[in-house]
Short mmCIF file of C-alpha atoms in Angstrom, two decimals:
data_model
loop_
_atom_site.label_atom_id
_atom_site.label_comp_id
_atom_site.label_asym_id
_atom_site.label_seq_id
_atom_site.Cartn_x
_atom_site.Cartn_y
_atom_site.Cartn_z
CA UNK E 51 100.29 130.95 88.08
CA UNK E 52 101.86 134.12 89.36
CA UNK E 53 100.66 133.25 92.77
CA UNK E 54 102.65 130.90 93.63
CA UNK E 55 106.16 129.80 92.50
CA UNK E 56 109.61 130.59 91.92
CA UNK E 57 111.54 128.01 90.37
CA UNK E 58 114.48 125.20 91.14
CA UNK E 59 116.40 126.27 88.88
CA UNK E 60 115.93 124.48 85.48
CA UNK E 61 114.91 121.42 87.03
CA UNK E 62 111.47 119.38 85.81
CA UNK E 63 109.49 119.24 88.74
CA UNK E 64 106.30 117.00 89.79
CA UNK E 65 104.05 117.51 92.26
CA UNK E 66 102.75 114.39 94.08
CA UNK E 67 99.65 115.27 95.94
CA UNK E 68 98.35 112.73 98.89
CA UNK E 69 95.20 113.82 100.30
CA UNK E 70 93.21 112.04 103.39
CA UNK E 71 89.99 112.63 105.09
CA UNK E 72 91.86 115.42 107.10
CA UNK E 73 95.12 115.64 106.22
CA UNK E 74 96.69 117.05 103.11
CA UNK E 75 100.43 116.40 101.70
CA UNK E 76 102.33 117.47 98.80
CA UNK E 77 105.65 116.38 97.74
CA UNK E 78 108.33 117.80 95.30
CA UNK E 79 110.08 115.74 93.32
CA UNK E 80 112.75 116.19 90.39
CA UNK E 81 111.71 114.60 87.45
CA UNK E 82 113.80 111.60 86.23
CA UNK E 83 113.55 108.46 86.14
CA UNK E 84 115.00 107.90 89.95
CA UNK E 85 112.56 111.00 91.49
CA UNK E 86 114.43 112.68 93.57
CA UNK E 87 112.66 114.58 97.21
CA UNK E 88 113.18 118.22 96.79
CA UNK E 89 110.64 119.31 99.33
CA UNK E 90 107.35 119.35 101.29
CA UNK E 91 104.48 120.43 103.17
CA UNK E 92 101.66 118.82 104.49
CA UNK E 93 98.61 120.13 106.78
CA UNK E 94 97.33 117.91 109.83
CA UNK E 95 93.72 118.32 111.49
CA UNK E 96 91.97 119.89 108.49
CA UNK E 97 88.61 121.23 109.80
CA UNK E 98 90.18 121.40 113.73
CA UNK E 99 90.86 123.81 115.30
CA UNK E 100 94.27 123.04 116.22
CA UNK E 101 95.28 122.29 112.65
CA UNK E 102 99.23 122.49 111.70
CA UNK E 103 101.61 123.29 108.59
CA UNK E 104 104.68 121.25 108.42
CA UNK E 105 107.36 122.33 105.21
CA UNK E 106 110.70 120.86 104.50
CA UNK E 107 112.92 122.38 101.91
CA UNK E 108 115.78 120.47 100.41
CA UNK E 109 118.12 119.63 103.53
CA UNK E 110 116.57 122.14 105.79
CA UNK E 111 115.08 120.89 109.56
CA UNK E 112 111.51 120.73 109.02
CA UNK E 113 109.11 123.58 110.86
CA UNK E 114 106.03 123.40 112.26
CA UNK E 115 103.19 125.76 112.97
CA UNK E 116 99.50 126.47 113.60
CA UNK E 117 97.41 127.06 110.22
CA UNK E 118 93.92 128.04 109.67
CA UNK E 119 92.21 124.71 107.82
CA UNK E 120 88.60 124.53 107.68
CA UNK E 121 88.79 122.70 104.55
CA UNK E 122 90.85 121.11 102.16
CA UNK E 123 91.23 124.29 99.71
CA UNK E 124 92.61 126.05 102.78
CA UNK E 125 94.71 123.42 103.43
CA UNK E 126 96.20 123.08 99.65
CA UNK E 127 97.16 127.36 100.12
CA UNK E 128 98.65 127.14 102.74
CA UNK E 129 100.80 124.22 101.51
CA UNK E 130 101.39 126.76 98.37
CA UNK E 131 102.06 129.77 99.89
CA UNK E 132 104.31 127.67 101.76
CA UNK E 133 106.64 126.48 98.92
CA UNK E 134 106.28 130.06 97.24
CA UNK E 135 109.63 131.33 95.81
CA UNK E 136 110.66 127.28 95.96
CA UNK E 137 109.57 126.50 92.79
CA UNK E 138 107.68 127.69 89.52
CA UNK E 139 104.64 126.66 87.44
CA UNK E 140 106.25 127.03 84.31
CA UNK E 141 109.02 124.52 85.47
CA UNK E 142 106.54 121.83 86.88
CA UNK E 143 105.87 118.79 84.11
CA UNK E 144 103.15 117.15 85.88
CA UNK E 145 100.79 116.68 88.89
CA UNK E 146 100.27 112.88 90.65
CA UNK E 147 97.25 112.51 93.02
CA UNK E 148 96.73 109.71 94.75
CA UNK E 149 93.02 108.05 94.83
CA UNK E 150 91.90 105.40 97.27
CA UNK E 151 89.53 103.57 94.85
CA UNK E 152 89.39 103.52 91.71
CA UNK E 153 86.47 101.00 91.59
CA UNK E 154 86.27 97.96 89.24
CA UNK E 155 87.83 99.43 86.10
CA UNK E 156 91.06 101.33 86.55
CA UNK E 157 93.70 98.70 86.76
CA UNK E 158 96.79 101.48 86.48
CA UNK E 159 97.42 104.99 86.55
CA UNK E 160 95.82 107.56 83.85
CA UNK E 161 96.00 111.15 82.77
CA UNK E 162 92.80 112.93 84.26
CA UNK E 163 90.34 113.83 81.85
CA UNK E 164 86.71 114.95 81.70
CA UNK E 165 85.50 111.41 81.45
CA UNK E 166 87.75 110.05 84.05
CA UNK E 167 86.78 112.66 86.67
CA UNK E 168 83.39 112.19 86.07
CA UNK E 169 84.06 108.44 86.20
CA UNK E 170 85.40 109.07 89.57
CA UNK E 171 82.57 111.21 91.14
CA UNK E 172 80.63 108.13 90.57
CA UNK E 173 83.07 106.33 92.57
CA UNK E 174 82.18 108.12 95.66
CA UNK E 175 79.54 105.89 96.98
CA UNK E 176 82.85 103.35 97.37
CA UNK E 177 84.79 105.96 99.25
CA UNK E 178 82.55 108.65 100.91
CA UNK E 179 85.26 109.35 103.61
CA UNK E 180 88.11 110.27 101.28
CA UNK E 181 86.98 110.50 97.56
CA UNK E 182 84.82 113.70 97.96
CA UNK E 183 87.84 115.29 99.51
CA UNK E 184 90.52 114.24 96.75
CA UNK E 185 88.61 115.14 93.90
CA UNK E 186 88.10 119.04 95.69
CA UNK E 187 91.82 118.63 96.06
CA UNK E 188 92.25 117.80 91.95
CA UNK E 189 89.63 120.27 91.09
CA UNK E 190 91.45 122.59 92.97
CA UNK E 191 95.01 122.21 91.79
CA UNK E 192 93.44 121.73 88.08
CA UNK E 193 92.45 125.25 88.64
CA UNK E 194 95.87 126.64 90.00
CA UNK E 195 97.98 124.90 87.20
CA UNK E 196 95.26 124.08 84.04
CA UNK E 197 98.09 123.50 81.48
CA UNK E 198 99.87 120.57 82.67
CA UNK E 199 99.24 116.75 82.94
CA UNK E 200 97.31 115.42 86.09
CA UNK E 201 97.69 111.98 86.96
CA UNK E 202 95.07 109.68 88.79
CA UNK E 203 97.20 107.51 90.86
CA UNK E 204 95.05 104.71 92.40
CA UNK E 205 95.28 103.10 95.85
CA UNK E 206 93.74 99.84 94.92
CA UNK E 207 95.45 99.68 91.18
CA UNK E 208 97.76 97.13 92.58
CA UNK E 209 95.44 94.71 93.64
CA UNK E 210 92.99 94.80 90.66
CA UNK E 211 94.24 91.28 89.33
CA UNK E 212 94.02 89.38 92.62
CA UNK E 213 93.14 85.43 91.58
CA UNK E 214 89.13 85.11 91.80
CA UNK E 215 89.52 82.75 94.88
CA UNK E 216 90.63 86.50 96.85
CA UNK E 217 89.27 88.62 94.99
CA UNK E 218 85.29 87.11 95.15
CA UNK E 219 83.49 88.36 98.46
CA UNK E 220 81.27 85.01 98.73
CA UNK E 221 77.68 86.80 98.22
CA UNK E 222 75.46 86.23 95.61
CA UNK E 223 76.84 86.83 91.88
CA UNK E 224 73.80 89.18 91.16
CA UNK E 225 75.62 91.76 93.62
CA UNK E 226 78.89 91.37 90.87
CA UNK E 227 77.07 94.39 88.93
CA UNK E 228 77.07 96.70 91.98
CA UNK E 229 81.06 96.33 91.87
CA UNK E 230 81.54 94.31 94.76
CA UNK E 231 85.04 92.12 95.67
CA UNK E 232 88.46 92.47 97.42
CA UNK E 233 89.57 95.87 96.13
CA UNK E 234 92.48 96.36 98.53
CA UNK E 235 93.97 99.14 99.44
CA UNK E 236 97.49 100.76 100.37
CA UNK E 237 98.22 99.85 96.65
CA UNK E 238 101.07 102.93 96.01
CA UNK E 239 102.53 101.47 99.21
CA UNK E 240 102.83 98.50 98.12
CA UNK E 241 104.09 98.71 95.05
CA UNK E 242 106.96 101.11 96.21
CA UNK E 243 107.83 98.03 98.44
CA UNK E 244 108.24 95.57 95.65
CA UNK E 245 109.95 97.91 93.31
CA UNK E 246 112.40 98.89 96.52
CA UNK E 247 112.59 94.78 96.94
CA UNK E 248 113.70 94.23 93.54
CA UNK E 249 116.14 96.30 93.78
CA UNK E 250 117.59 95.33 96.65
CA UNK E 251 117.55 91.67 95.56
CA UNK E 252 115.76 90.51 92.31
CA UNK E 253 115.61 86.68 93.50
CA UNK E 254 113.62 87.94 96.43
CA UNK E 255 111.05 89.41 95.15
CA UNK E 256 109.98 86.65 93.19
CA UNK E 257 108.96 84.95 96.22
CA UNK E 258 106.61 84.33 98.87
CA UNK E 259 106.12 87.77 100.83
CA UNK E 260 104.27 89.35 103.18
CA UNK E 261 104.35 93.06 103.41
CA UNK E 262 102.95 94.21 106.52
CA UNK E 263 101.88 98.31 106.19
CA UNK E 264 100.96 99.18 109.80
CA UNK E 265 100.12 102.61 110.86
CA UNK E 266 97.06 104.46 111.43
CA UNK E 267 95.38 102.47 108.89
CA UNK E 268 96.67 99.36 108.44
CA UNK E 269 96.86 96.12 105.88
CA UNK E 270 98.71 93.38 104.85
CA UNK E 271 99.48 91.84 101.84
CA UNK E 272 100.22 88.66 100.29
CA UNK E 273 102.78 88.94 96.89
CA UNK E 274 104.25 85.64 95.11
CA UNK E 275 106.64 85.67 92.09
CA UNK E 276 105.70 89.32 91.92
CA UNK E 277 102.05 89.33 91.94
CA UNK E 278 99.88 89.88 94.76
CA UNK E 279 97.12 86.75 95.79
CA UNK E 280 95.49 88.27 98.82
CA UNK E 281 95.15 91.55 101.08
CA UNK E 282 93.05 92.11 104.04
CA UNK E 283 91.56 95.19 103.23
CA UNK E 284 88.55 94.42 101.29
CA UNK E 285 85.84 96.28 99.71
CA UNK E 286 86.41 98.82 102.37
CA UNK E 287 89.37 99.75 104.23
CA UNK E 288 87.82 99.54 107.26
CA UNK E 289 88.33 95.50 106.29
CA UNK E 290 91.00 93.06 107.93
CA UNK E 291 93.52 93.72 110.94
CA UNK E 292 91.96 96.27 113.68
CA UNK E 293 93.29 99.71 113.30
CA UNK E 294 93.91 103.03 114.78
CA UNK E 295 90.32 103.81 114.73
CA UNK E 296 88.73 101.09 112.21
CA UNK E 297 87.27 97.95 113.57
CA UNK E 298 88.96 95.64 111.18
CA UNK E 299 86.73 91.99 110.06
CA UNK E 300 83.49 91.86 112.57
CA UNK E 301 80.70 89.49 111.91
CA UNK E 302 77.74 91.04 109.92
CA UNK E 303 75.56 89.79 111.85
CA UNK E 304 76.59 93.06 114.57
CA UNK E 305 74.95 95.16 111.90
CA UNK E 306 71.24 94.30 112.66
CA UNK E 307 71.66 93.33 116.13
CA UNK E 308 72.37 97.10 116.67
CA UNK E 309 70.24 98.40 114.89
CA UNK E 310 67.53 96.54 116.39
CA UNK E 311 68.96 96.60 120.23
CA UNK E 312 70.45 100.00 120.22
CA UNK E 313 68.42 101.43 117.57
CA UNK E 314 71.70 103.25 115.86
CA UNK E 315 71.25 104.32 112.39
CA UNK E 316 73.69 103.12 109.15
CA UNK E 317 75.61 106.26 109.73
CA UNK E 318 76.00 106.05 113.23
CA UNK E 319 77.38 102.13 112.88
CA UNK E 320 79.52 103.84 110.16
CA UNK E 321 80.93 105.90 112.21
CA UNK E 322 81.26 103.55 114.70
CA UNK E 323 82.82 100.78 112.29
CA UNK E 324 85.34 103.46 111.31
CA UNK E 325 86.12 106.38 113.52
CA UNK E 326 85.62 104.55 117.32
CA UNK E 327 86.94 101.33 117.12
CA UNK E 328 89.81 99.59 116.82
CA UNK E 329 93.09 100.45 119.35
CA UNK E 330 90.87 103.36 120.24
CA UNK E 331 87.65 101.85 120.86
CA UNK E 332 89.80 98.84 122.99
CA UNK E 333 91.38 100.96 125.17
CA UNK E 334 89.27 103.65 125.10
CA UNK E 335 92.01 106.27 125.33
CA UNK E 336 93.62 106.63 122.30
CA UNK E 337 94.36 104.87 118.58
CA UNK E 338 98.07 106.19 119.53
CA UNK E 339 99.93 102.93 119.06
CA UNK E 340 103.26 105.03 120.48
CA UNK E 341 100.62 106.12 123.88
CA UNK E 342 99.31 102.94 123.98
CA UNK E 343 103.14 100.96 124.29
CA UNK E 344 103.73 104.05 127.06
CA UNK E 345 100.72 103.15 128.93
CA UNK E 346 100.24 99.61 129.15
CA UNK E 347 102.28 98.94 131.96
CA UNK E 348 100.01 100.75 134.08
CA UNK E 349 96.84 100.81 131.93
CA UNK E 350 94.86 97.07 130.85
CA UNK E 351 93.29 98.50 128.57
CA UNK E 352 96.10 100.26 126.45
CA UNK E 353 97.66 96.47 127.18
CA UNK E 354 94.90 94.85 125.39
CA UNK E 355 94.52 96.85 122.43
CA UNK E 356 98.09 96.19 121.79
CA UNK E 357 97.84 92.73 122.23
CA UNK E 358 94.84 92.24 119.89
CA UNK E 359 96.27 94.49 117.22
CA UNK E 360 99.86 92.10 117.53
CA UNK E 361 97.31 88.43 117.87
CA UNK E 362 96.08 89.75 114.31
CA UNK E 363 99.03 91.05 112.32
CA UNK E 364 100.44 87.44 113.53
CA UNK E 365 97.56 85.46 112.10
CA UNK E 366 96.86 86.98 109.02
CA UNK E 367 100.84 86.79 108.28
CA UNK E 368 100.16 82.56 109.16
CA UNK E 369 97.37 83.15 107.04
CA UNK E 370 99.21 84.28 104.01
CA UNK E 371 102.07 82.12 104.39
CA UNK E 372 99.44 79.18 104.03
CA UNK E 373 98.31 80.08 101.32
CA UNK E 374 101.29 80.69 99.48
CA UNK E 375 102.96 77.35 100.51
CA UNK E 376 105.54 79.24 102.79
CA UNK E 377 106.96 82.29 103.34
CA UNK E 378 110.32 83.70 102.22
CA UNK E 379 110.30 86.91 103.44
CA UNK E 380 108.10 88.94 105.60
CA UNK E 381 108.23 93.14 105.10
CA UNK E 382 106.95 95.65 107.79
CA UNK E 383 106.20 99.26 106.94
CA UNK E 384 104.42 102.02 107.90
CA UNK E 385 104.68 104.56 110.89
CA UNK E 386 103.94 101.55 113.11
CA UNK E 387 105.75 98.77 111.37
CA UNK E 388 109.11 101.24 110.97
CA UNK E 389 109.41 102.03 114.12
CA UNK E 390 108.16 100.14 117.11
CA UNK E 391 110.05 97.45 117.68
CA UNK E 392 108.07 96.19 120.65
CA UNK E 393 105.01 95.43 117.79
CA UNK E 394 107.44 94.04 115.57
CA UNK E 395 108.97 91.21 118.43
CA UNK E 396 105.41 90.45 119.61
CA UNK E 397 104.18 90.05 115.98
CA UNK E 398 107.07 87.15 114.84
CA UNK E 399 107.40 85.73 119.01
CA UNK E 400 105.96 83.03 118.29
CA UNK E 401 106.46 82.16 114.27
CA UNK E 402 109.82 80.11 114.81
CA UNK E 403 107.60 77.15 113.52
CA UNK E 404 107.93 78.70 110.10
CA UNK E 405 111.04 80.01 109.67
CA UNK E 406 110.30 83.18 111.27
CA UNK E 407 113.22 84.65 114.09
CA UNK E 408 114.07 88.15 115.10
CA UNK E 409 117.67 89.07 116.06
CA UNK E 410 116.49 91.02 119.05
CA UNK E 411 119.39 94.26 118.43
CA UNK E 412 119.00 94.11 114.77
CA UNK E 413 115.08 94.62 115.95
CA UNK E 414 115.68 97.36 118.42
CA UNK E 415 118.02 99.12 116.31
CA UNK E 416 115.20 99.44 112.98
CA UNK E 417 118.21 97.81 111.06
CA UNK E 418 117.41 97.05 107.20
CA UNK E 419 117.24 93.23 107.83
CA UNK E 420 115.88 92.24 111.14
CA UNK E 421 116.00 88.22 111.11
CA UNK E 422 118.52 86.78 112.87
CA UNK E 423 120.13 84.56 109.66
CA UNK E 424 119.80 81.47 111.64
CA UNK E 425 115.89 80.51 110.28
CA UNK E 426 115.29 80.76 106.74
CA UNK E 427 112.79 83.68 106.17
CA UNK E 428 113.99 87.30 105.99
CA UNK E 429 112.70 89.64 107.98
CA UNK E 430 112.98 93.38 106.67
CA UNK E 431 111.82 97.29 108.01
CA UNK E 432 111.55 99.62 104.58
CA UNK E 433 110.37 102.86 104.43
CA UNK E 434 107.34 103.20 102.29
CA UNK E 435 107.41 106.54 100.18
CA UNK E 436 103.42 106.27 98.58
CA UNK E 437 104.93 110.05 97.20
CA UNK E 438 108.18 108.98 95.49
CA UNK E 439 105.40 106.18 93.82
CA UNK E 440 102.85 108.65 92.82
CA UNK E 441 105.66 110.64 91.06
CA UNK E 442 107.46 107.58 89.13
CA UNK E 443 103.90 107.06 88.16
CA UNK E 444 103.56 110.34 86.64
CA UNK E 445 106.72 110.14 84.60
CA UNK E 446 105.29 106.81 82.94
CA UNK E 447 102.34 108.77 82.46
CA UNK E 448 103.31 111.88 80.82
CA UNK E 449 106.06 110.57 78.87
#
């Protein structure tokens, strides 16, 4: 592929490729068996008008600019044109994409074939807001670089083992052959926190955690002696904790009471469910958590949303630690979770009864460790990297 690359100089490269319902980002990574960031781009607002490029090579600032997007081919060259003369396709070993769902049988990460993409195209009806656009995204790249590995890397491969008491939805076992149960999601996330954890230290993460990923879309996670037991999410990510823009657990029983009193159809409560609820549809300003914290001094609203997003981080974390007997350490992530501080305090306020206490600098600083060392469970920030996953997951792959 001419058209795109020149190389890093004898390096083994891998692309990890994370594509979302509008947004597109590819990472470079050197491949060995600690992948190491070499660059990238990712596009924002695909299909808006005000849609951006954002590129960072090696230890150079990042830049951002306007792009034309209307879709995600657009999207993936601008991101190539973008790391032209960066790297080249001969030097490139494989290509990781991450997948949301990767429905009842794909417990683990596989070389893309035939069979497995058409495997996934029947997947969409589980994933209509972000399958269609990630398989255009591998069907796209396939095309650019057609003599190299491609790796499925799926979202919900971590939970696929969850104990039966999680992972049935209680509904009738006839619906079992229709694929429906706790599939979880944030899965690459995940698993690059309890890799991260182990290495930090081993003891800890054979214990009773809770990782808490909290950004736009957010989930939580239950993990003890290594294995996960629970996660909010469910057979949808719109499932669990309210979100930027998703509604989080609602009683089912909302479904036909508007449809009969408002006389909205199934894609209009979709879209509802999804793209107008949450911190958004509280405050009715913005799923901003960053605008919200700004504004809620001045705005109910905004004051609201935060507070119901904070009442049910805190409960399902009480949640989780019930079920597991205790809790040993408790893990927050995300864009969220790493960085606002004020969500983070709110969240653990009032979990002293369990072991749970905040060293309020440690907190405001976004140290490592957070806890204040006087109650027993740990309280850490880590920085997920779902790309530095997908490529690790490659390298198994391929070799």
């Amino acid at each position: 592929m001419s058209e795109v690359f020149s190389p890093f100089p004898m390096q083994r490269l891998i692309l990890a490729v994370n594509a979302g319902s509008s947004s597109l980002k590819v990472a470079v990574f050197e491949a060995n068996s600690a992948p190491v960031r070499l660059a990238s781009a990712k596009v924002e607002r695909i299909g808006a008008s005000d849609a951006k490029i954002t590129l960072a090579i090696g230890g150079e600032a990042s830049c951002s600019e306007a792009v034309v997007a209307s879709s995600h081919d657009d999207a993936l060259a601008a991101i190539m044109s973008g790391l032209r003369g960066k790297i080249n396709d001969t030097s490139i070993a494989g290509v990781g994409h991450r997948l949301v769902h990767g429905g009842p049988d794909h417990s683990a990460s596989e070389v893309i074939t035939p069979n497995l993409l058409d495997d996934i195209r029947q997947l969409e009806i589980y994933d209509p807001e972000h399958l269609p656009s990630e398989l255009q995204v591998i069907e796209s790249l396939k095309r650019r670089l057609p003599n190299i590995p491609h790796v499925a890397c799926f979202d919900t491969a971590f939970h696929h083992d969850l104990p039966a008491v999680a992972r049935r939805l209680p509904l009738p076992r006839r619906f079992d052959a229709f694929g429906m149960r706790r599939y979880g999601f944030h899965g690459l996330s995940y698993a690059y926190l309890m890799d991260h954890l182990a290495r930090l230290d081993h003891e800890e993460a054979r214990g009773r955690i809770v990782l808490a990923h909290l950004g736009n879309g957010a989930s939580l996670a239950a993990v003890r002696d290594g294995k996960p037991i629970d996660t909010s999410m469910a057979f949808t990510p719109a499932a669990g904790i309210p979100m930027s823009t998703r509604s989080g657990d609602i009683d089912p029983g909302l479904i036909e009471y508007l449809l009969r009193s408002m006389s909205i159809t199934v894609q209009e409560f979709n879209r509802v469910v999804h793209l107008e609820s949450g911190l958004l549809g509280v405050s009715e300003t913005s799923g901003d958590m960053e605008l919200l914290l700004e504004r809620e001094s001045t705005d109910a609203r905004a004051a609201e949303a935060v507070a119901i997003f904070c009442y049910h981080v805190r409960k399902y974390i009480g949640a989780y630690a019930a079920a597991m007997g205790g809790l040993d350490t408790l893990v927050f992530t995300g864009g969220i979770g790493e960085r606002a501080a004020k969500v983070r305090h709110r969240v653990c306020a009032d979990l002293q009864f369990f072991g749970v206490e905040l060293g309020p600098t440690l907190n405001e600083t976004n140290a490592e460790v957070i806890s204040s060392g006087i109650l027993p469970v740990k309280v850490r920030v880590i920085a997920t990297d779902e790309e530095q996953m997908i490529a690790r997951d490659v390298i198994a792959a391929i070799e």
